[in-house]
Short mmCIF file of C-alpha atoms in Angstrom, two decimals:
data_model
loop_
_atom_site.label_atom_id
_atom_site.label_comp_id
_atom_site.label_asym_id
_atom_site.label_seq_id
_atom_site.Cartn_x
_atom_site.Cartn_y
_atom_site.Cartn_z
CA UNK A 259 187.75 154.40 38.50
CA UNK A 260 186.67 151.34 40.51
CA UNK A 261 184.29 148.60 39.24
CA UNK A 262 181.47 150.25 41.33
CA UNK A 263 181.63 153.43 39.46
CA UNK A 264 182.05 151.44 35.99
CA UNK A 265 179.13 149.52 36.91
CA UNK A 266 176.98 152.99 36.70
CA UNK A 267 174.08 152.84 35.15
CA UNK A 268 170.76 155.31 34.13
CA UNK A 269 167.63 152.79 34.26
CA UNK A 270 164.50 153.36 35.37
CA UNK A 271 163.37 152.49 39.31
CA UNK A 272 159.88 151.53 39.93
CA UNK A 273 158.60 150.58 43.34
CA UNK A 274 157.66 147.34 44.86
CA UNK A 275 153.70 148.41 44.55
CA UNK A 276 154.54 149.67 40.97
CA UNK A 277 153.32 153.18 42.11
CA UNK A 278 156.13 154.92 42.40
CA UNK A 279 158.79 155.72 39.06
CA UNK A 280 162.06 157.33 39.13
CA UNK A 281 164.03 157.63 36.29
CA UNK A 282 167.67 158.95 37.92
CA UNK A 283 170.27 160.68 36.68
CA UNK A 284 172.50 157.85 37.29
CA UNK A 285 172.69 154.40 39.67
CA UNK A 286 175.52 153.76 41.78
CA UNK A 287 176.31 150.92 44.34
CA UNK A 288 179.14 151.58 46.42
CA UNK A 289 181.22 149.01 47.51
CA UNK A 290 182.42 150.80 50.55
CA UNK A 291 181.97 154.17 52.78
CA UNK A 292 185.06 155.60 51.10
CA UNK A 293 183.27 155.15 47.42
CA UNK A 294 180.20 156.01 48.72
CA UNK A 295 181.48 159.67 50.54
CA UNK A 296 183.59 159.94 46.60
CA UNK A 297 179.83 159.03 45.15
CA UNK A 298 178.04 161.98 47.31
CA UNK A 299 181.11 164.72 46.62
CA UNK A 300 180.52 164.22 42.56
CA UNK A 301 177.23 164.62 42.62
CA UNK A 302 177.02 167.52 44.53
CA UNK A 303 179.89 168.87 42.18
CA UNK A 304 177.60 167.76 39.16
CA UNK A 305 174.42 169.41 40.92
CA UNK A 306 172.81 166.16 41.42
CA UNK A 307 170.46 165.66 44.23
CA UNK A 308 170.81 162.14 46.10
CA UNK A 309 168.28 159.34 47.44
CA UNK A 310 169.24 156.22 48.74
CA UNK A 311 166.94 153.07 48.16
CA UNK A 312 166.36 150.03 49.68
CA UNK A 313 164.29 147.25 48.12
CA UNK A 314 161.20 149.69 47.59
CA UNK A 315 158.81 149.08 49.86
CA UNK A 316 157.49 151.90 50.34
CA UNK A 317 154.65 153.03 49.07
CA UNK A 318 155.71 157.02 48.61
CA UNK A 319 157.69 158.47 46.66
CA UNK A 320 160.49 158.81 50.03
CA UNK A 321 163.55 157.31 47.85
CA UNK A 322 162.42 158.71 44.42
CA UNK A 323 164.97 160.78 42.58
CA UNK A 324 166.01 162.52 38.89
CA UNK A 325 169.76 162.73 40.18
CA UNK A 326 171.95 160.00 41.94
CA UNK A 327 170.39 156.97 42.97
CA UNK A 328 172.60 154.89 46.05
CA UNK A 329 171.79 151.53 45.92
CA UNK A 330 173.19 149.41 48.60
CA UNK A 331 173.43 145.58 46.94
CA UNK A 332 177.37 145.62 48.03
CA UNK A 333 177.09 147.40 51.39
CA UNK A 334 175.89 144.06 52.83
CA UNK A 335 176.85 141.49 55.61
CA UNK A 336 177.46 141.33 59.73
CA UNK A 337 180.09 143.76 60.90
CA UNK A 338 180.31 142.68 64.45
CA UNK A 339 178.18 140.83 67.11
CA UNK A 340 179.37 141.94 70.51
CA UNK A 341 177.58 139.01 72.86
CA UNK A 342 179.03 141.32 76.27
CA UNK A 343 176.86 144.10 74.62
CA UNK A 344 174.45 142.12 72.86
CA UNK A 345 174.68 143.81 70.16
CA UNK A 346 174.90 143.17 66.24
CA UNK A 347 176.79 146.14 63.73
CA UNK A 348 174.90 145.19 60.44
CA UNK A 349 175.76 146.70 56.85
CA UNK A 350 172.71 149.29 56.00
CA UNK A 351 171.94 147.29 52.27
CA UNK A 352 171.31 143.87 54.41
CA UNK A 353 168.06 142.26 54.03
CA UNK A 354 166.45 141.72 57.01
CA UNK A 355 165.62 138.51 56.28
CA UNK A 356 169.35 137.87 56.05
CA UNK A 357 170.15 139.60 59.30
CA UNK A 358 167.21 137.52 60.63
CA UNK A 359 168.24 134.07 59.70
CA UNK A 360 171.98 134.83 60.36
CA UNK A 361 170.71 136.13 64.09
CA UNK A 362 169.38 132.91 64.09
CA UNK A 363 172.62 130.58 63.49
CA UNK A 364 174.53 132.60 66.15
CA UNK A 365 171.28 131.83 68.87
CA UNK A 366 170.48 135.83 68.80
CA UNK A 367 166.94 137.78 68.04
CA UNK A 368 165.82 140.88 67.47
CA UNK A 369 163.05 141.61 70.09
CA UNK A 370 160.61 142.59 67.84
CA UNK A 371 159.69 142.65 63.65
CA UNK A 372 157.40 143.87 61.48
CA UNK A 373 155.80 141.13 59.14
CA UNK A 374 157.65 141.59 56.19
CA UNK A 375 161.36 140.93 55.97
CA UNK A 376 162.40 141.62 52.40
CA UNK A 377 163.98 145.62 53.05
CA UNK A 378 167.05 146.43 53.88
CA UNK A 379 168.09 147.40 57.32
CA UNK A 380 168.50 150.81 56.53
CA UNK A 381 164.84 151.19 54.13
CA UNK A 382 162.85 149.55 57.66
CA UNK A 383 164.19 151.82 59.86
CA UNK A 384 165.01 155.07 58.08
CA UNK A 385 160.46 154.94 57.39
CA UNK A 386 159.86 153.78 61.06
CA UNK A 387 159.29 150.31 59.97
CA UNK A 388 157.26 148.47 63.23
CA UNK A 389 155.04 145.22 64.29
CA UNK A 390 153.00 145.29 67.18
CA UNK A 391 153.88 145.01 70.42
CA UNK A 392 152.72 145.59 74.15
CA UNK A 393 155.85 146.67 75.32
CA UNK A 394 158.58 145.85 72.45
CA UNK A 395 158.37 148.75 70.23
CA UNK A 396 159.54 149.26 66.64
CA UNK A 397 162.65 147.95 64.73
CA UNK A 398 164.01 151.35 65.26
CA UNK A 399 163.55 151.58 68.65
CA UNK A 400 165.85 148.60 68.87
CA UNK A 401 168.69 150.77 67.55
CA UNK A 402 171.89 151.22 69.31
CA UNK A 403 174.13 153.08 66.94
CA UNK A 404 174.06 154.35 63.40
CA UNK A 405 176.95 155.49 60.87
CA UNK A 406 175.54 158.29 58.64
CA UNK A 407 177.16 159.90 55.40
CA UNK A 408 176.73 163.39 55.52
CA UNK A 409 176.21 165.77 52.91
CA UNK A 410 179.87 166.98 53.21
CA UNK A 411 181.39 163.54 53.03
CA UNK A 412 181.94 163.69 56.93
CA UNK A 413 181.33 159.85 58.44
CA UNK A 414 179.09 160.31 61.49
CA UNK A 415 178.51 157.83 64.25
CA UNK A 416 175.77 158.16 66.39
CA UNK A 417 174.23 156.83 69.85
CA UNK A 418 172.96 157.93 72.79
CA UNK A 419 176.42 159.00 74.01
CA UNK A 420 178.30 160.17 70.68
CA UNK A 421 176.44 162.97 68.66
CA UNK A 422 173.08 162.28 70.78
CA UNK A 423 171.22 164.50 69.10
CA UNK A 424 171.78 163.04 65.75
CA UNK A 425 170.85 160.02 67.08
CA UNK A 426 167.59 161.11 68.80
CA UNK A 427 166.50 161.92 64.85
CA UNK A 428 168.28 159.45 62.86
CA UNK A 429 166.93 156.67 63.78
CA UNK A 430 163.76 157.39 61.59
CA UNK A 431 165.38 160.04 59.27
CA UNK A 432 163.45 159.19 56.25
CA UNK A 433 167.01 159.50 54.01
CA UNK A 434 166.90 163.17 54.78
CA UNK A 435 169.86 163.39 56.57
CA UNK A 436 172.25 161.27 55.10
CA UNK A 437 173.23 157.72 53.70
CA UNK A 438 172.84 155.43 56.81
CA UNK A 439 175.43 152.77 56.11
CA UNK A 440 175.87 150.61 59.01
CA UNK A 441 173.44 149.88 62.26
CA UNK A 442 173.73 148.16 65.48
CA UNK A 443 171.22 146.54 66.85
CA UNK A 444 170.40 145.48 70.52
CA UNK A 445 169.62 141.68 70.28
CA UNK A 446 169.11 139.25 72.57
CA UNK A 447 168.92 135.34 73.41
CA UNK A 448 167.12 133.78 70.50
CA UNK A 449 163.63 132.35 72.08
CA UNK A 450 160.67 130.92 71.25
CA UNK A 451 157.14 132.56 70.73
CA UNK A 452 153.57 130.84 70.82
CA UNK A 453 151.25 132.20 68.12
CA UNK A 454 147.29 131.53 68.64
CA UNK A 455 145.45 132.69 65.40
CA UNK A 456 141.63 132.61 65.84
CA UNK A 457 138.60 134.37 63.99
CA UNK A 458 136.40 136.72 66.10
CA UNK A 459 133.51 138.72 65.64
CA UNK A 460 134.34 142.40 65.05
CA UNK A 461 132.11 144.05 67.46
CA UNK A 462 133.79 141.43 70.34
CA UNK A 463 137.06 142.19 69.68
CA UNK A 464 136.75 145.88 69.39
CA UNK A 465 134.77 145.75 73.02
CA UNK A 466 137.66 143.46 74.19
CA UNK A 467 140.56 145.48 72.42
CA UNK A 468 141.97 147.23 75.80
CA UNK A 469 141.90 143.90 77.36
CA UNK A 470 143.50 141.87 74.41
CA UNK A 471 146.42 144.45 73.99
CA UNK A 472 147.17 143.99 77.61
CA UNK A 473 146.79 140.20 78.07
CA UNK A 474 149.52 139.58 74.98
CA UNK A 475 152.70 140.50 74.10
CA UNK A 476 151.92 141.12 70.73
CA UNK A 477 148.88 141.56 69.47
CA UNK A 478 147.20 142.69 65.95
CA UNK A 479 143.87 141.86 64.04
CA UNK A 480 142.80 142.16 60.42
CA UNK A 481 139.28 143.15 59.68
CA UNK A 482 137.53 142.40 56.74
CA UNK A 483 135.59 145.08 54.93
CA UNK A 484 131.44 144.12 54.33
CA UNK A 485 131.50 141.55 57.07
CA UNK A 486 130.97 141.23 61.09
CA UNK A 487 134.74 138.70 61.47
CA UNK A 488 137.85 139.31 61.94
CA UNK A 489 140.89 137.14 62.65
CA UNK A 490 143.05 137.87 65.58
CA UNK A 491 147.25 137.20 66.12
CA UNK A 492 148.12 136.44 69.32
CA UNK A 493 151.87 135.96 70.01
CA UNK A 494 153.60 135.64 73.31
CA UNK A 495 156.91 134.21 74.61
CA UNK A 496 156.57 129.91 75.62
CA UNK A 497 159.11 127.58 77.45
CA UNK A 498 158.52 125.70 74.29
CA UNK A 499 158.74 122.73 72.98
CA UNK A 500 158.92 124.45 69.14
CA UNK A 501 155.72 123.02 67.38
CA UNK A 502 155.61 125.01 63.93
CA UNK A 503 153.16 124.34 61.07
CA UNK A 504 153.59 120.99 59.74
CA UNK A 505 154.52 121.36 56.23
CA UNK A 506 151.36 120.85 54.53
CA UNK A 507 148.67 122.85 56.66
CA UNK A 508 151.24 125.83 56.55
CA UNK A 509 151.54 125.44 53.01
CA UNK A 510 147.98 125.71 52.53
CA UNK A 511 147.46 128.44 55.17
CA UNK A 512 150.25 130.76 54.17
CA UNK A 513 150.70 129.98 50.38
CA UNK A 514 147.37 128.73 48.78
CA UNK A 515 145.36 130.85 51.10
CA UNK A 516 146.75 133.80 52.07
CA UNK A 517 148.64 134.00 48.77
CA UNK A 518 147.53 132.27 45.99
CA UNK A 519 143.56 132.07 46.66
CA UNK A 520 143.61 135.59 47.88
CA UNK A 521 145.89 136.56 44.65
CA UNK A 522 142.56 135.13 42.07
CA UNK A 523 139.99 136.48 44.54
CA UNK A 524 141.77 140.05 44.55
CA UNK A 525 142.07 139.88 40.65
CA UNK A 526 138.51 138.82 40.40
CA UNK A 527 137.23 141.81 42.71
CA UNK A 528 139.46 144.22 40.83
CA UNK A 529 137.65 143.35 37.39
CA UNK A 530 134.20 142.36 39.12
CA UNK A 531 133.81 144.83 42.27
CA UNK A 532 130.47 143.45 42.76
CA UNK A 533 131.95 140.73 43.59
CA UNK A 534 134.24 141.98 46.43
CA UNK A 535 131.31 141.36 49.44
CA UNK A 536 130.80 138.11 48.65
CA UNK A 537 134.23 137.23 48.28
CA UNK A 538 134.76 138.71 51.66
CA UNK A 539 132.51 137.01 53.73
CA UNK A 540 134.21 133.33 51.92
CA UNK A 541 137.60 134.91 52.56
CA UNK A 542 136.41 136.11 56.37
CA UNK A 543 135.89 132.22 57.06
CA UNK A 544 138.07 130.31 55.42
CA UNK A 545 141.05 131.29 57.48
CA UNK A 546 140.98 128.53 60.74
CA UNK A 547 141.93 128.31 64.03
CA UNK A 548 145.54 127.59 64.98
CA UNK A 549 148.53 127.71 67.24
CA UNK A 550 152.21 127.17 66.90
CA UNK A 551 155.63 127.94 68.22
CA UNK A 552 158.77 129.02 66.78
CA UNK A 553 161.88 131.13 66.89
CA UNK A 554 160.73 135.03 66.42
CA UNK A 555 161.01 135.86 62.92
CA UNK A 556 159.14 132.59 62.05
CA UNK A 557 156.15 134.17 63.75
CA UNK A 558 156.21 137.66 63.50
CA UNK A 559 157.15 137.37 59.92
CA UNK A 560 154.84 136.41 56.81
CA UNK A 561 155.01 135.28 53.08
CA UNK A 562 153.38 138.45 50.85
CA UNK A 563 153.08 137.83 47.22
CA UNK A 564 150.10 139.81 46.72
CA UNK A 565 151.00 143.25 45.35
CA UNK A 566 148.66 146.03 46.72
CA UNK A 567 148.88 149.80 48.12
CA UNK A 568 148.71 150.91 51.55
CA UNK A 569 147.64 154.12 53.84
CA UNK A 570 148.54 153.39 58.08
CA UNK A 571 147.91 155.89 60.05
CA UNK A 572 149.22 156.02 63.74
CA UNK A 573 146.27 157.21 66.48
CA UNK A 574 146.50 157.41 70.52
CA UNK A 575 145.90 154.23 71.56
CA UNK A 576 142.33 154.93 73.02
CA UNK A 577 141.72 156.33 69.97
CA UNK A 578 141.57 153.39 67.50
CA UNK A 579 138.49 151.31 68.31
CA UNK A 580 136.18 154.48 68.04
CA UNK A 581 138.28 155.34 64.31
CA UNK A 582 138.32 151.45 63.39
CA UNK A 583 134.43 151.81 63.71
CA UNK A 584 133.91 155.15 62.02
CA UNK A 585 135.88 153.39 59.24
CA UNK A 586 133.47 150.63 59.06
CA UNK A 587 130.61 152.98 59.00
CA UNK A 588 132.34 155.06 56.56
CA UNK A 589 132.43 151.71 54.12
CA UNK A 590 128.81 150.59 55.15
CA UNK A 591 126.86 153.70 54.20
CA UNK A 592 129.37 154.27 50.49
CA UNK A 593 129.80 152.73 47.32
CA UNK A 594 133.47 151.38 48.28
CA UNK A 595 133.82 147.91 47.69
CA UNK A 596 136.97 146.77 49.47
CA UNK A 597 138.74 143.51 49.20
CA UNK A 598 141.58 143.86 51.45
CA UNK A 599 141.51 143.34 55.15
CA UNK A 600 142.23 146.14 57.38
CA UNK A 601 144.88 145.41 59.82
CA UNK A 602 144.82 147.06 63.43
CA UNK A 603 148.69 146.41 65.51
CA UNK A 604 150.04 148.47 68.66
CA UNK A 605 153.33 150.02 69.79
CA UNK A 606 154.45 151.55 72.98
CA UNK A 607 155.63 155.22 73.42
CA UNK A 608 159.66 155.74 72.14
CA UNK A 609 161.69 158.73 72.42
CA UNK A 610 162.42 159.22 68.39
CA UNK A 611 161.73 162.40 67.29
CA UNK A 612 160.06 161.07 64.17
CA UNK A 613 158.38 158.36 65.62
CA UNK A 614 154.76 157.55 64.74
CA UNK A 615 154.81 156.38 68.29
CA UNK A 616 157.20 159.27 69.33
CA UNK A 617 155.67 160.14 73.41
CA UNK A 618 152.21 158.41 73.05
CA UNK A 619 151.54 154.69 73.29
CA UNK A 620 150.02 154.30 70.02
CA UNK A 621 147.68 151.75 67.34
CA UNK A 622 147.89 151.69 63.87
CA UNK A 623 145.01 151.48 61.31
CA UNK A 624 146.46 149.88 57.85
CA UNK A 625 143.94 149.68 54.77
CA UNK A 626 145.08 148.18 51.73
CA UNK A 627 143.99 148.08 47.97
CA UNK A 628 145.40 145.50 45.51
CA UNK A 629 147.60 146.71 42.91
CA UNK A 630 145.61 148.34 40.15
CA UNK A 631 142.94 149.21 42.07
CA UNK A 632 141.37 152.96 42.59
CA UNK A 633 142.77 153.95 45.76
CA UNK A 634 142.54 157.67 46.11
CA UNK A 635 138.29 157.67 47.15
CA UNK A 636 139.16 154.82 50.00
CA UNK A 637 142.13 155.98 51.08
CA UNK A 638 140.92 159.77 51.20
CA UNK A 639 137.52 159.09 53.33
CA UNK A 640 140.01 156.70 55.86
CA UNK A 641 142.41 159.46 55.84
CA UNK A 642 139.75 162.52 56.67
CA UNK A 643 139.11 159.82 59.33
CA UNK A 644 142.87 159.25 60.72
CA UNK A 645 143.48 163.02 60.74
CA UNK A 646 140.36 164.15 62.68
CA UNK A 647 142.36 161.51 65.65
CA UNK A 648 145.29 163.58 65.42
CA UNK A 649 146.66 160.81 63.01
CA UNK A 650 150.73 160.17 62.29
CA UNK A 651 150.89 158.64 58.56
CA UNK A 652 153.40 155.87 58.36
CA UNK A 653 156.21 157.50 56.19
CA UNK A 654 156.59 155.19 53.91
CA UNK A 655 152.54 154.22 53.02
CA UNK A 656 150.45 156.20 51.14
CA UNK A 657 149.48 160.30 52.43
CA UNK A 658 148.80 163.56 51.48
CA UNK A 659 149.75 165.34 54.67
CA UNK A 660 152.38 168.43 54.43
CA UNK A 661 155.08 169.43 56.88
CA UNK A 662 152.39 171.74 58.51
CA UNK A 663 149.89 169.75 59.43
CA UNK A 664 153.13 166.79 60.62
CA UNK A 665 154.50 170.05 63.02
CA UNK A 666 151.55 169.92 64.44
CA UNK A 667 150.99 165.86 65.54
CA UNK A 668 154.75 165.86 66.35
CA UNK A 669 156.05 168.04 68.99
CA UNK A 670 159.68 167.41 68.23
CA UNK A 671 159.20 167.98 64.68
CA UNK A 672 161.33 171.20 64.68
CA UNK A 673 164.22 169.39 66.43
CA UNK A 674 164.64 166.99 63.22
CA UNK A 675 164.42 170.08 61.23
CA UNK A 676 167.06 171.69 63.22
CA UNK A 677 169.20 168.91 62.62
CA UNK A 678 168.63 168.63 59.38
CA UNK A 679 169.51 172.22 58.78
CA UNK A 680 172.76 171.54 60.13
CA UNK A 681 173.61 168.30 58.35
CA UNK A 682 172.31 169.14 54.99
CA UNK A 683 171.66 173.09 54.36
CA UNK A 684 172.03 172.70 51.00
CA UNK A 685 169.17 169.86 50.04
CA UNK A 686 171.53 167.48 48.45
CA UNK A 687 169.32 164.69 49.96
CA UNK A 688 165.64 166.67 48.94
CA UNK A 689 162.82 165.49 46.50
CA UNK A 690 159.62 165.92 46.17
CA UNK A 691 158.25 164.05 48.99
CA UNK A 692 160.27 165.95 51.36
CA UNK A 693 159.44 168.88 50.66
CA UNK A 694 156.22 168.01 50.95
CA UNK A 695 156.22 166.21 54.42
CA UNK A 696 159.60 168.56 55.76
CA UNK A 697 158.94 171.54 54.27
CA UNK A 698 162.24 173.70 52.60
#
């Protein structure tokens, strides 16, 4: 028996959002794809079923499990960069803020990034993980090859020329169809990007929302409930010089602010939710003004040390200003008192089966609720919302949807099931979630 398998333990998993508990069976982290295929074959012998987790940042129950629980702490590190392919070969358990920074030393980017870069490789992509973008789509989009664990044991690469139509599901494959445990990534030059943060009325920058998506590269906007203002992102490629924050206005923009202001006023809300309008319309203004430059993940990425639960919901793209503004109406005319900012982002159309953005150019509608607060009355009036738009919930944020009403918003739904049936007839990789959002 290796150390891995000595270091097997039983303990409880909770969620980042603390919404989500598993208490498995047993823990393992593999130390390599031969202990991890040994790892898979006992538990199927032991009628175990088997989830692999990132750092839990989802918000469903995707990676919860009462049998094996892979955790990927030693599958970690740069395989390969290939600078003729531009490529990197990543380890599946690497942070992305790892893969990021290491990128970063070697003069190489990703193209594009979702805000947040504590998950693994493997947690981002597996639940479609995205930022916005004009024309750079998600961080699964960016993938060029996968190795998968299969059910059996068999080690599966995938791309768009070997086992192609693995790869045209795997790429988002919500743990379903295996442990992913490596991923290349197309990369390219590292560069600089010019970010121009500004407040703006709602009602102008939901009649200027066609224009602003098409003007930037990347665009997004947060809304905040019980006011008129918003505060818009704008982030777009520069010759440079690099110009970030200085120390001490980013420290008091991204920390005190956004973090440890918005920490007291979300506590304060949560115990005093007559409060919450109030401490919206402060909150709407006291965000300023302000443009930098720096290398990507600098910019696209964000500090978030406020613990809350999230619903996103992917719409058509000419679809989310008339949703955004049912939403508001929908808050307006109800008791709701909501203290988190709702965020709005883009994505062009891929070709991944499971895609929120799979064959439509697409927005996404995010609304948050700190941690601890009543969720389900918010999140069900957004959701009736999302749905009546022929909505896509982000697979890893908060839902209720089942595997009919998903057949239905995604034509190639049955092709991932058809995959699926082939790589894992038995279920060894089922819970509860999929069930739910798959079907059996």
């Amino acid at each position: 028996m290796t150390d891995t398998y000595a270091r097997t333990t039983a303990d409880a998993w909770r969620n980042w959002a603390g919404n989500v508990t598993a208490r498995p069976a047993r823990t393992v982290s593999p130390a390599s794809v031969d202990e991890l295929a040994e790892a898979l074959r006992r538990a199927s012998e032991d009628g175990l079923k088997v989830k692999p987790v990132g750092t839990g940042h989802s918000f469903t129950a995707t990676a919860a499990t009462d049998g094996l629980l892979i955790r990927p702490d030693l599958l970690t590190g740069i395989r390969e960069i290939d600078r003729t392919a531009m490529t990197v070969t990543v380890e599946a358990g690497t942070p992305l803020k790892h893969l990021n920074t290491a990128l970063a030393r070697e003069g190489l980017s990703l193209t594009n990034m979702g805000d947040i870069m504590e998950q693994t490789v493997a947690g981002a992509t597996s639940t479609g993980t995205h930022g916005t973008g004009r024309d750079s789509a998600s961080i699964s989009a960016q993938i060029r090859a996968l190795e998968l664990v299969t059910a059996d044991g068999t080690v599966l690469t995938c791309s768009a020329t070997e086992n192609p139509d693995v790869f045209a599901v795997a790429r988002i494959g919500l743990g379903a169809l295996g442990v992913i445990t490596a991923i290349t990534f197309a990369v390219e030059p590292v560069f600089l990007l010019t970010a121009r943060e500004e407040p703006m009325a709602f009602d102008k920058v939901t009649a200027d929302f066609d224009q602003l998506v098409a003007e930037n590269e990347h665009f997004e906007f947060y809304w905040f409930p019980h006011t008129g203002n918003c505060n818009t992102k704008r982030n777009n490629r520069s010759a440079g010089p690099a110009a970030p924050p200085g120390k001490v206005s980013g420290w008091i923009e991204d920390e005190f602010l956004s973090n440890g202001v918005f920490q007291a006023a979300c506590s304060l809300g949560r115990a005093v939710p007559a409060t919450i309008p109030s401490i919206a319309k402060l909150s709407s203004r006291a965000l300023s003004a302000r443009t930098y430059t720096d290398i990507p993940y600098k910019v696209f990425t964000s500090p978030r040390r406020v613990r809350f639960v999230e619903m996103e919901y992917a719409l058509p793209r000419e679809a989310a200003v008339e949703a955004l503004r049912e939403v508001r109406a929908m808050v307006e005319r109800s008791p709701l008192r909501i203290s988190f900012p709702v965020e709005v982002r883009t994505a062009p159309a891929d070709d991944i089966a499971l895609s929120t953005a799979s064959g439509r150019d697409s927005a996404y509608i995010a609304v948050h609720l700190y941690r601890g607060t009543p969720y389900q009355a918010y999140f069900t009036a957004v959701e009736r919302i999302m749905t009546a738009h022929g909505g896509r919930p982000h697979w890893g944020k908060v839902n209720t949807r089942d595997a009919a009403y998903l057949a239905g918003v995604y034509p190639r739904f049955g092709e991932f099931a058809a995959v699926r049936n082939r790589l894992d007839p038995g279920r060894l990789f089922a819970n509860d979630y999929l069930r739910r959002v798959l079907g059996d």
